[in-house]
Amino acid sequence: MQPRYIETTRVVIVGAGNVGSHTAYSLMIQGIPSEIVLIDIDKDKCMGEVLDLVHGLSFVKPVRIWAGDYSDCKDADVILISAGQRQKPGQTRLELARPNAKIVSAIVKNIVRYTKKAIILVATNPVDVMTYVALKVSGLPSHQVFGTGTNLDSSRFRWALAEKFGLAATSMHAFLIGGHGETAVPVFSHANIMGKNIAELPGYSLLTARKICNKVKNAAEEIIRKKGATFYSIALSVSEIIRAILYDENHVLLVSSLLTGQYGLKDVCLSLPSVIGRTGIKKIIEIDLTPNELDELKRSAEIIQEIIKKLRL
Ligand code: NAD
């Protein structure tokens, strides 16, 4: 196989706030793309973030980073949308739908003026609704426009299980599907360590499962209450997704995309295990769910669909 280091790979990040700038930092220190462009309506802040990043260039693998504009999307491989309002303490992600739909819609219109080839990855909340907005406004195929989904929730789930059972988070095979955050569905029936279901582990009980579930679903709220915003873990989650795209990894990740009949659900964006590579989503994997998990997934879809309907796209 040919080495990849001579290939130029460009990631454009629209929204250089907490999520966008920390994603740029994470991509930079992991040496994932060769070019990172930041775009933000607040040009001073954007330039400030870029300067802070480029001052560290002598410590990392070569990467070009600059404050750009939408014309830089022309040669982008991946465009991350992380612009928009974030939750205030006590606010839910779903309450952000109306203001952020306007922002995401305007951004996507600007992007498609310059490219119809890049993969568009949405992080702005409520991410499942914003993914749907981006998809509809872009007119692009659904394998090319998807959201960060429950990839982060799944990492939180693995961490909570790892804490409980005293094992490494990377050894916990567990994930959440459905809507990101409040409506996510922890798939306990497939949560395992090397094939051993967690329900068979000493110390497991329904009460433990419920506590872990609450910990995961309330994780962002707790962080926002304590420090105002979440950004390290989402930046790592986004970086994992971008690496899977740029390196054609065929990594199975939990991203939000348009469902087309899976579990009888369609015309809604939700997370299911998805094979991610250079062309975006190559395949969505349907796993067996218990009747309870299926009900929860359907409930999650109903909630997201209700919000989409109210937006009258
Ligand atoms: P932030 O306030 O720090 O940054 C938002 C940035 O967007 C600001 O710099 C702002 O100037 C910019 N912006 C606003 N409108 C714009 C426009 N039209 N064009 C370009 N830039 C624009 O917020 P944050 O903490 O970075 O969060 C950003 C979004 O990501 C929020 O919606 C938040 O809820 C979401 N988020 C998602 C996840 C996830 O798992 N998907 C995790 C954390 C945060």
mmCIF file of N, CA, C and O in Angstrom, residues 216-298:
data_model
loop_
_atom_site.group_PDB
_atom_site.id
_atom_site.type_symbol
_atom_site.label_atom_id
_atom_site.label_comp_id
_atom_site.label_asym_id
_atom_site.label_seq_id
_atom_site.Cartn_x
_atom_site.Cartn_y
_atom_site.Cartn_z
ATOM 1 N N VAL A 216 -25.008 8.646 32.115
ATOM 2 C CA VAL A 216 -24.680 8.909 30.712
ATOM 3 C C VAL A 216 -25.574 10.017 30.153
ATOM 4 O O VAL A 216 -25.106 10.970 29.528
ATOM 5 N N LYS A 217 -26.875 9.891 30.406
ATOM 6 C CA LYS A 217 -27.815 10.857 29.827
ATOM 7 C C LYS A 217 -27.671 12.245 30.436
ATOM 8 O O LYS A 217 -27.957 13.240 29.788
ATOM 9 N N ASN A 218 -27.245 12.306 31.714
ATOM 10 C CA ASN A 218 -27.119 13.612 32.373
ATOM 11 C C ASN A 218 -25.688 14.142 32.343
ATOM 12 O O ASN A 218 -25.395 15.170 32.952
ATOM 13 N N ALA A 219 -24.818 13.443 31.616
ATOM 14 C CA ALA A 219 -23.397 13.810 31.633
ATOM 15 C C ALA A 219 -23.177 15.254 31.183
ATOM 16 O O ALA A 219 -22.510 16.040 31.871
ATOM 17 N N ALA A 220 -23.758 15.617 30.035
ATOM 18 C CA ALA A 220 -23.520 16.959 29.488
ATOM 19 C C ALA A 220 -24.088 18.017 30.431
ATOM 20 O O ALA A 220 -23.440 19.037 30.701
ATOM 21 N N GLU A 221 -25.288 17.733 30.953
ATOM 22 C CA GLU A 221 -25.943 18.706 31.845
ATOM 23 C C GLU A 221 -25.044 19.004 33.048
ATOM 24 O O GLU A 221 -24.874 20.165 33.446
ATOM 25 N N GLU A 222 -24.459 17.953 33.603
ATOM 26 C CA GLU A 222 -23.602 18.139 34.776
ATOM 27 C C GLU A 222 -22.371 18.991 34.420
ATOM 28 O O GLU A 222 -21.998 19.915 35.150
ATOM 29 N N ILE A 223 -21.779 18.701 33.278
ATOM 30 C CA ILE A 223 -20.577 19.457 32.873
ATOM 31 C C ILE A 223 -20.948 20.926 32.613
ATOM 32 O O ILE A 223 -20.240 21.841 33.040
ATOM 33 N N ILE A 224 -22.069 21.125 31.931
ATOM 34 C CA ILE A 224 -22.492 22.496 31.612
ATOM 35 C C ILE A 224 -22.757 23.281 32.897
ATOM 36 O O ILE A 224 -22.381 24.445 33.024
ATOM 37 N N ARG A 225 -23.365 22.599 33.877
ATOM 38 C CA ARG A 225 -23.623 23.253 35.170
ATOM 39 C C ARG A 225 -22.302 23.623 35.849
ATOM 40 O O ARG A 225 -22.153 24.669 36.439
ATOM 41 N N LYS A 226 -21.318 22.747 35.704
ATOM 42 C CA LYS A 226 -20.068 22.966 36.436
ATOM 43 C C LYS A 226 -19.072 23.856 35.702
ATOM 44 O O LYS A 226 -18.332 24.607 36.326
ATOM 45 N N LYS A 227 -18.994 23.749 34.352
ATOM 46 C CA LYS A 227 -17.971 24.545 33.658
ATOM 47 C C LYS A 227 -18.475 25.261 32.408
ATOM 48 O O LYS A 227 -17.694 25.874 31.684
ATOM 49 N N GLY A 228 -19.776 25.187 32.158
ATOM 50 C CA GLY A 228 -20.353 26.014 31.090
ATOM 51 C C GLY A 228 -20.508 25.339 29.745
ATOM 52 O O GLY A 228 -21.392 25.712 28.969
ATOM 53 N N ALA A 229 -19.665 24.388 29.408
ATOM 54 C CA ALA A 229 -19.758 23.756 28.086
ATOM 55 C C ALA A 229 -18.973 22.447 28.090
ATOM 56 O O ALA A 229 -18.075 22.266 28.916
ATOM 57 N N THR A 230 -19.311 21.556 27.142
ATOM 58 C CA THR A 230 -18.517 20.326 26.963
ATOM 59 C C THR A 230 -17.704 20.475 25.692
ATOM 60 O O THR A 230 -18.224 20.953 24.689
ATOM 61 N N PHE A 231 -16.437 20.121 25.741
ATOM 62 C CA PHE A 231 -15.680 20.205 24.483
ATOM 63 C C PHE A 231 -14.552 19.191 24.301
ATOM 64 O O PHE A 231 -14.304 18.761 23.192
ATOM 65 N N TYR A 232 -13.888 18.733 25.358
ATOM 66 C CA TYR A 232 -12.775 17.803 25.116
ATOM 67 C C TYR A 232 -13.282 16.497 24.485
ATOM 68 O O TYR A 232 -12.751 16.025 23.482
ATOM 69 N N SER A 233 -14.302 15.915 25.116
ATOM 70 C CA SER A 233 -14.731 14.587 24.657
ATOM 71 C C SER A 233 -15.416 14.648 23.290
ATOM 72 O O SER A 233 -15.223 13.750 22.465
ATOM 73 N N ILE A 234 -16.181 15.722 23.036
ATOM 74 C CA ILE A 234 -16.806 15.815 21.698
ATOM 75 C C ILE A 234 -15.715 16.028 20.643
ATOM 76 O O ILE A 234 -15.792 15.486 19.537
ATOM 77 N N ALA A 235 -14.680 16.780 20.994
ATOM 78 C CA ALA A 235 -13.585 16.998 20.028
ATOM 79 C C ALA A 235 -12.913 15.667 19.681
ATOM 80 O O ALA A 235 -12.582 15.409 18.521
ATOM 81 N N LEU A 236 -12.747 14.800 20.681
ATOM 82 C CA LEU A 236 -12.129 13.492 20.424
ATOM 83 C C LEU A 236 -13.066 12.608 19.604
ATOM 84 O O LEU A 236 -12.625 11.881 18.706
ATOM 85 N N SER A 237 -14.346 12.707 19.914
ATOM 86 C CA SER A 237 -15.329 11.908 19.174
ATOM 87 C C SER A 237 -15.359 12.327 17.698
ATOM 88 O O SER A 237 -15.322 11.494 16.788
ATOM 89 N N VAL A 238 -15.400 13.645 17.465
ATOM 90 C CA VAL A 238 -15.408 14.159 16.084
ATOM 91 C C VAL A 238 -14.123 13.734 15.366
ATOM 92 O O VAL A 238 -14.153 13.327 14.203
ATOM 93 N N SER A 239 -12.994 13.811 16.077
ATOM 94 C CA SER A 239 -11.716 13.438 15.456
ATOM 95 C C SER A 239 -11.728 11.972 15.035
ATOM 96 O O SER A 239 -11.196 11.609 13.987
ATOM 97 N N GLU A 240 -12.327 11.123 15.869
ATOM 98 C CA GLU A 240 -12.396 9.694 15.521
ATOM 99 C C GLU A 240 -13.207 9.501 14.233
ATOM 100 O O GLU A 240 -12.835 8.725 13.348
ATOM 101 N N ILE A 241 -14.308 10.248 14.124
ATOM 102 C CA ILE A 241 -15.160 10.121 12.927
ATOM 103 C C ILE A 241 -14.407 10.645 11.695
ATOM 104 O O ILE A 241 -14.407 10.021 10.629
ATOM 105 N N ILE A 242 -13.729 11.791 11.852
ATOM 106 C CA ILE A 242 -13.006 12.384 10.706
ATOM 107 C C ILE A 242 -11.860 11.461 10.270
ATOM 108 O O ILE A 242 -11.631 11.272 9.076
ATOM 109 N N ARG A 243 -11.164 10.877 11.244
ATOM 110 C CA ARG A 243 -10.076 9.954 10.884
ATOM 111 C C ARG A 243 -10.631 8.749 10.106
ATOM 112 O O ARG A 243 -10.051 8.312 9.110
ATOM 113 N N ALA A 244 -11.772 8.255 10.545
ATOM 114 C CA ALA A 244 -12.386 7.108 9.861
ATOM 115 C C ALA A 244 -12.710 7.462 8.407
ATOM 116 O O ALA A 244 -12.569 6.634 7.509
ATOM 117 N N ILE A 245 -13.111 8.717 8.181
ATOM 118 C CA ILE A 245 -13.431 9.150 6.808
ATOM 119 C C ILE A 245 -12.142 9.288 6.002
ATOM 120 O O ILE A 245 -11.980 8.673 4.948
ATOM 121 N N LEU A 246 -11.201 10.082 6.504
ATOM 122 C CA LEU A 246 -10.000 10.413 5.723
ATOM 123 C C LEU A 246 -9.128 9.199 5.446
ATOM 124 O O LEU A 246 -8.469 9.119 4.414
ATOM 125 N N TYR A 247 -9.110 8.246 6.378
ATOM 126 C CA TYR A 247 -8.253 7.058 6.211
ATOM 127 C C TYR A 247 -9.044 5.841 5.728
ATOM 128 O O TYR A 247 -8.522 4.729 5.738
ATOM 129 N N ASP A 248 -10.273 6.090 5.313
ATOM 130 C CA ASP A 248 -11.125 5.010 4.789
ATOM 131 C C ASP A 248 -11.058 3.775 5.686
ATOM 132 O O ASP A 248 -10.797 2.659 5.229
ATOM 133 N N GLU A 249 -11.321 4.016 6.977
ATOM 134 C CA GLU A 249 -11.079 2.958 7.969
ATOM 135 C C GLU A 249 -12.130 1.847 7.996
ATOM 136 O O GLU A 249 -11.882 0.790 8.538
ATOM 137 N N ASN A 250 -13.316 2.135 7.489
ATOM 138 C CA ASN A 250 -14.454 1.201 7.663
ATOM 139 C C ASN A 250 -14.703 0.935 9.147
ATOM 140 O O ASN A 250 -15.003 -0.196 9.565
ATOM 141 N N HIS A 251 -14.552 1.978 9.932
ATOM 142 C CA HIS A 251 -14.759 1.898 11.381
ATOM 143 C C HIS A 251 -16.272 1.949 11.639
ATOM 144 O O HIS A 251 -16.966 2.786 11.080
ATOM 145 N N VAL A 252 -16.750 1.063 12.496
ATOM 146 C CA VAL A 252 -18.182 1.098 12.835
ATOM 147 C C VAL A 252 -18.375 2.074 13.990
ATOM 148 O O VAL A 252 -17.863 1.852 15.088
ATOM 149 N N LEU A 253 -19.081 3.160 13.701
ATOM 150 C CA LEU A 253 -19.271 4.220 14.699
ATOM 151 C C LEU A 253 -20.754 4.552 14.812
ATOM 152 O O LEU A 253 -21.555 4.214 13.927
ATOM 153 N N LEU A 254 -21.078 5.256 15.897
ATOM 154 C CA LEU A 254 -22.478 5.590 16.146
ATOM 155 C C LEU A 254 -22.746 7.001 15.651
ATOM 156 O O LEU A 254 -22.514 7.968 16.385
ATOM 157 N N VAL A 255 -23.135 7.139 14.392
ATOM 158 C CA VAL A 255 -23.408 8.473 13.843
ATOM 159 C C VAL A 255 -24.878 8.564 13.462
ATOM 160 O O VAL A 255 -25.539 7.547 13.238
ATOM 161 N N SER A 256 -25.349 9.808 13.387
ATOM 162 C CA SER A 256 -26.762 10.040 13.105
ATOM 163 C C SER A 256 -26.955 10.253 11.608
ATOM 164 O O SER A 256 -26.314 11.116 11.015
ATOM 165 N N SER A 257 -27.847 9.461 11.008
ATOM 166 C CA SER A 257 -28.098 9.657 9.582
ATOM 167 C C SER A 257 -29.552 9.333 9.280
ATOM 168 O O SER A 257 -30.274 8.798 10.125
ATOM 169 N N LEU A 258 -29.928 9.662 8.054
ATOM 170 C CA LEU A 258 -31.321 9.458 7.650
ATOM 171 C C LEU A 258 -31.655 7.968 7.625
ATOM 172 O O LEU A 258 -30.961 7.193 6.973
ATOM 173 N N LEU A 259 -32.703 7.607 8.337
ATOM 174 C CA LEU A 259 -33.122 6.204 8.319
ATOM 175 C C LEU A 259 -34.080 5.994 7.142
ATOM 176 O O LEU A 259 -34.861 6.870 6.787
ATOM 177 N N THR A 260 -33.962 4.823 6.547
ATOM 178 C CA THR A 260 -34.759 4.543 5.339
ATOM 179 C C THR A 260 -35.507 3.225 5.499
ATOM 180 O O THR A 260 -35.528 2.405 4.594
ATOM 181 N N GLY A 261 -36.068 3.030 6.692
ATOM 182 C CA GLY A 261 -36.844 1.808 6.906
ATOM 183 C C GLY A 261 -36.262 0.891 7.963
ATOM 184 O O GLY A 261 -36.895 -0.111 8.324
ATOM 185 N N GLN A 262 -35.066 1.209 8.467
ATOM 186 C CA GLN A 262 -34.485 0.359 9.522
ATOM 187 C C GLN A 262 -35.435 0.362 10.729
ATOM 188 O O GLN A 262 -35.888 1.423 11.150
ATOM 189 N N TYR A 263 -35.732 -0.775 11.245
ATOM 190 C CA TYR A 263 -36.667 -0.954 12.376
ATOM 191 C C TYR A 263 -38.032 -0.290 12.075
ATOM 192 O O TYR A 263 -38.722 0.177 12.978
ATOM 193 N N GLY A 264 -38.346 -0.171 10.793
ATOM 194 C CA GLY A 264 -39.618 0.447 10.402
ATOM 195 C C GLY A 264 -39.600 1.969 10.489
ATOM 196 O O GLY A 264 -40.645 2.612 10.397
ATOM 197 N N LEU A 265 -38.408 2.560 10.664
ATOM 198 C CA LEU A 265 -38.331 4.016 10.840
ATOM 199 C C LEU A 265 -37.811 4.680 9.573
ATOM 200 O O LEU A 265 -36.853 4.200 8.962
ATOM 201 N N LYS A 266 -38.445 5.782 9.182
ATOM 202 C CA LYS A 266 -37.892 6.547 8.060
ATOM 203 C C LYS A 266 -38.188 8.034 8.218
ATOM 204 O O LYS A 266 -38.985 8.422 9.067
ATOM 205 N N ASP A 267 -37.522 8.823 7.386
ATOM 206 C CA ASP A 267 -37.652 10.278 7.393
ATOM 207 C C ASP A 267 -37.303 10.892 8.759
ATOM 208 O O ASP A 267 -37.949 11.831 9.213
ATOM 209 N N VAL A 268 -36.286 10.337 9.372
ATOM 210 C CA VAL A 268 -35.775 10.888 10.629
ATOM 211 C C VAL A 268 -34.291 10.527 10.708
ATOM 212 O O VAL A 268 -33.879 9.497 10.181
ATOM 213 N N CYS A 269 -33.505 11.421 11.310
ATOM 214 C CA CYS A 269 -32.083 11.108 11.497
ATOM 215 C C CYS A 269 -31.854 10.636 12.929
ATOM 216 O O CYS A 269 -32.235 11.323 13.883
ATOM 217 N N LEU A 270 -31.260 9.472 13.059
ATOM 218 C CA LEU A 270 -30.942 8.881 14.365
ATOM 219 C C LEU A 270 -29.658 8.095 14.231
ATOM 220 O O LEU A 270 -29.239 7.778 13.117
ATOM 221 N N SER A 271 -29.063 7.735 15.362
ATOM 222 C CA SER A 271 -27.827 6.953 15.319
ATOM 223 C C SER A 271 -28.090 5.458 15.366
ATOM 224 O O SER A 271 -28.830 4.973 16.225
ATOM 225 N N LEU A 272 -27.438 4.774 14.449
ATOM 226 C CA LEU A 272 -27.356 3.309 14.463
ATOM 227 C C LEU A 272 -25.908 2.981 14.120
ATOM 228 O O LEU A 272 -25.216 3.824 13.524
ATOM 229 N N PRO A 273 -25.425 1.793 14.472
ATOM 230 C CA PRO A 273 -24.038 1.466 14.118
ATOM 231 C C PRO A 273 -23.849 1.602 12.601
ATOM 232 O O PRO A 273 -24.627 1.043 11.830
ATOM 233 N N SER A 274 -22.822 2.373 12.196
ATOM 234 C CA SER A 274 -22.644 2.686 10.771
ATOM 235 C C SER A 274 -21.187 2.513 10.372
ATOM 236 O O SER A 274 -20.285 2.925 11.109
ATOM 237 N N VAL A 275 -20.966 1.943 9.212
ATOM 238 C CA VAL A 275 -19.603 1.741 8.709
ATOM 239 C C VAL A 275 -19.150 3.039 8.050
ATOM 240 O O VAL A 275 -19.767 3.515 7.098
ATOM 241 N N ILE A 276 -18.063 3.622 8.601
ATOM 242 C CA ILE A 276 -17.607 4.936 8.116
ATOM 243 C C ILE A 276 -16.285 4.802 7.369
ATOM 244 O O ILE A 276 -15.318 4.226 7.863
ATOM 245 N N GLY A 277 -16.263 5.389 6.177
ATOM 246 C CA GLY A 277 -15.045 5.395 5.365
ATOM 247 C C GLY A 277 -15.009 6.616 4.463
ATOM 248 O O GLY A 277 -15.719 7.606 4.700
ATOM 249 N N ARG A 278 -14.213 6.540 3.413
ATOM 250 C CA ARG A 278 -13.939 7.713 2.559
ATOM 251 C C ARG A 278 -15.196 8.311 1.923
ATOM 252 O O ARG A 278 -15.249 9.500 1.654
ATOM 253 N N THR A 279 -16.189 7.467 1.642
ATOM 254 C CA THR A 279 -17.409 7.985 1.010
ATOM 255 C C THR A 279 -18.471 8.356 2.048
ATOM 256 O O THR A 279 -19.606 8.637 1.705
ATOM 257 N N GLY A 280 -18.100 8.319 3.315
ATOM 258 C CA GLY A 280 -19.057 8.655 4.374
ATOM 259 C C GLY A 280 -19.621 7.385 4.978
ATOM 260 O O GLY A 280 -18.868 6.491 5.353
ATOM 261 N N ILE A 281 -20.957 7.315 5.029
ATOM 262 C CA ILE A 281 -21.586 6.113 5.599
ATOM 263 C C ILE A 281 -21.684 5.057 4.498
ATOM 264 O O ILE A 281 -22.384 5.245 3.506
ATOM 265 N N LYS A 282 -20.983 3.948 4.695
ATOM 266 C CA LYS A 282 -21.009 2.896 3.669
ATOM 267 C C LYS A 282 -22.141 1.910 3.934
ATOM 268 O O LYS A 282 -22.635 1.272 3.026
ATOM 269 N N LYS A 283 -22.510 1.788 5.188
ATOM 270 C CA LYS A 283 -23.548 0.805 5.532
ATOM 271 C C LYS A 283 -24.088 1.101 6.923
ATOM 272 O O LYS A 283 -23.319 1.523 7.801
ATOM 273 N N ILE A 284 -25.382 0.883 7.097
ATOM 274 C CA ILE A 284 -25.962 0.972 8.449
ATOM 275 C C ILE A 284 -26.264 -0.456 8.894
ATOM 276 O O ILE A 284 -26.856 -1.235 8.141
ATOM 277 N N ILE A 285 -25.821 -0.785 10.108
ATOM 278 C CA ILE A 285 -25.982 -2.168 10.571
ATOM 279 C C ILE A 285 -27.196 -2.276 11.489
ATOM 280 O O ILE A 285 -27.303 -1.546 12.478
ATOM 281 N N GLU A 286 -28.105 -3.170 11.137
ATOM 282 C CA GLU A 286 -29.282 -3.401 11.997
ATOM 283 C C GLU A 286 -28.981 -4.582 12.917
ATOM 284 O O GLU A 286 -28.749 -5.685 12.434
ATOM 285 N N ILE A 287 -28.997 -4.315 14.213
ATOM 286 C CA ILE A 287 -28.722 -5.386 15.171
ATOM 287 C C ILE A 287 -30.035 -5.832 15.814
ATOM 288 O O ILE A 287 -31.023 -5.091 15.759
ATOM 289 N N ASP A 288 -30.031 -6.998 16.427
ATOM 290 C CA ASP A 288 -31.243 -7.450 17.127
ATOM 291 C C ASP A 288 -31.418 -6.617 18.392
ATOM 292 O O ASP A 288 -30.452 -6.410 19.135
ATOM 293 N N LEU A 289 -32.629 -6.146 18.625
ATOM 294 C CA LEU A 289 -32.920 -5.369 19.838
ATOM 295 C C LEU A 289 -33.995 -6.093 20.640
ATOM 296 O O LEU A 289 -34.812 -6.819 20.062
ATOM 297 N N THR A 290 -34.005 -5.870 21.943
ATOM 298 C CA THR A 290 -35.094 -6.428 22.754
ATOM 299 C C THR A 290 -36.345 -5.578 22.487
ATOM 300 O O THR A 290 -36.232 -4.427 22.026
ATOM 301 N N PRO A 291 -37.535 -6.113 22.790
ATOM 302 C CA PRO A 291 -38.754 -5.312 22.577
ATOM 303 C C PRO A 291 -38.684 -3.956 23.295
ATOM 304 O O PRO A 291 -39.107 -2.933 22.753
ATOM 305 N N ASN A 292 -38.092 -3.924 24.494
ATOM 306 C CA ASN A 292 -37.972 -2.661 25.243
ATOM 307 C C ASN A 292 -37.083 -1.661 24.524
ATOM 308 O O ASN A 292 -37.383 -0.470 24.432
ATOM 309 N N GLU A 293 -35.932 -2.154 24.046
ATOM 310 C CA GLU A 293 -34.995 -1.275 23.330
ATOM 311 C C GLU A 293 -35.642 -0.739 22.055
ATOM 312 O O GLU A 293 -35.489 0.431 21.713
ATOM 313 N N LEU A 294 -36.381 -1.597 21.389
ATOM 314 C CA LEU A 294 -37.062 -1.179 20.157
ATOM 315 C C LEU A 294 -38.106 -0.102 20.459
ATOM 316 O O LEU A 294 -38.205 0.902 19.742
ATOM 317 N N ASP A 295 -38.847 -0.290 21.546
ATOM 318 C CA ASP A 295 -39.837 0.728 21.946
ATOM 319 C C ASP A 295 -39.154 2.051 22.229
ATOM 320 O O ASP A 295 -39.626 3.110 21.831
ATOM 321 N N GLU A 296 -38.034 1.975 22.949
ATOM 322 C CA GLU A 296 -37.306 3.215 23.287
ATOM 323 C C GLU A 296 -36.789 3.900 22.027
ATOM 324 O O GLU A 296 -36.808 5.125 21.911
ATOM 325 N N LEU A 297 -36.328 3.108 21.065
ATOM 326 C CA LEU A 297 -35.827 3.674 19.803
ATOM 327 C C LEU A 297 -36.964 4.380 19.063
ATOM 328 O O LEU A 297 -36.806 5.484 18.541
ATOM 329 N N LYS A 298 -38.120 3.740 19.048
ATOM 330 C CA LYS A 298 -39.272 4.326 18.352
ATOM 331 C C LYS A 298 -39.723 5.609 19.035
ATOM 332 O O LYS A 298 -40.086 6.582 18.394
#
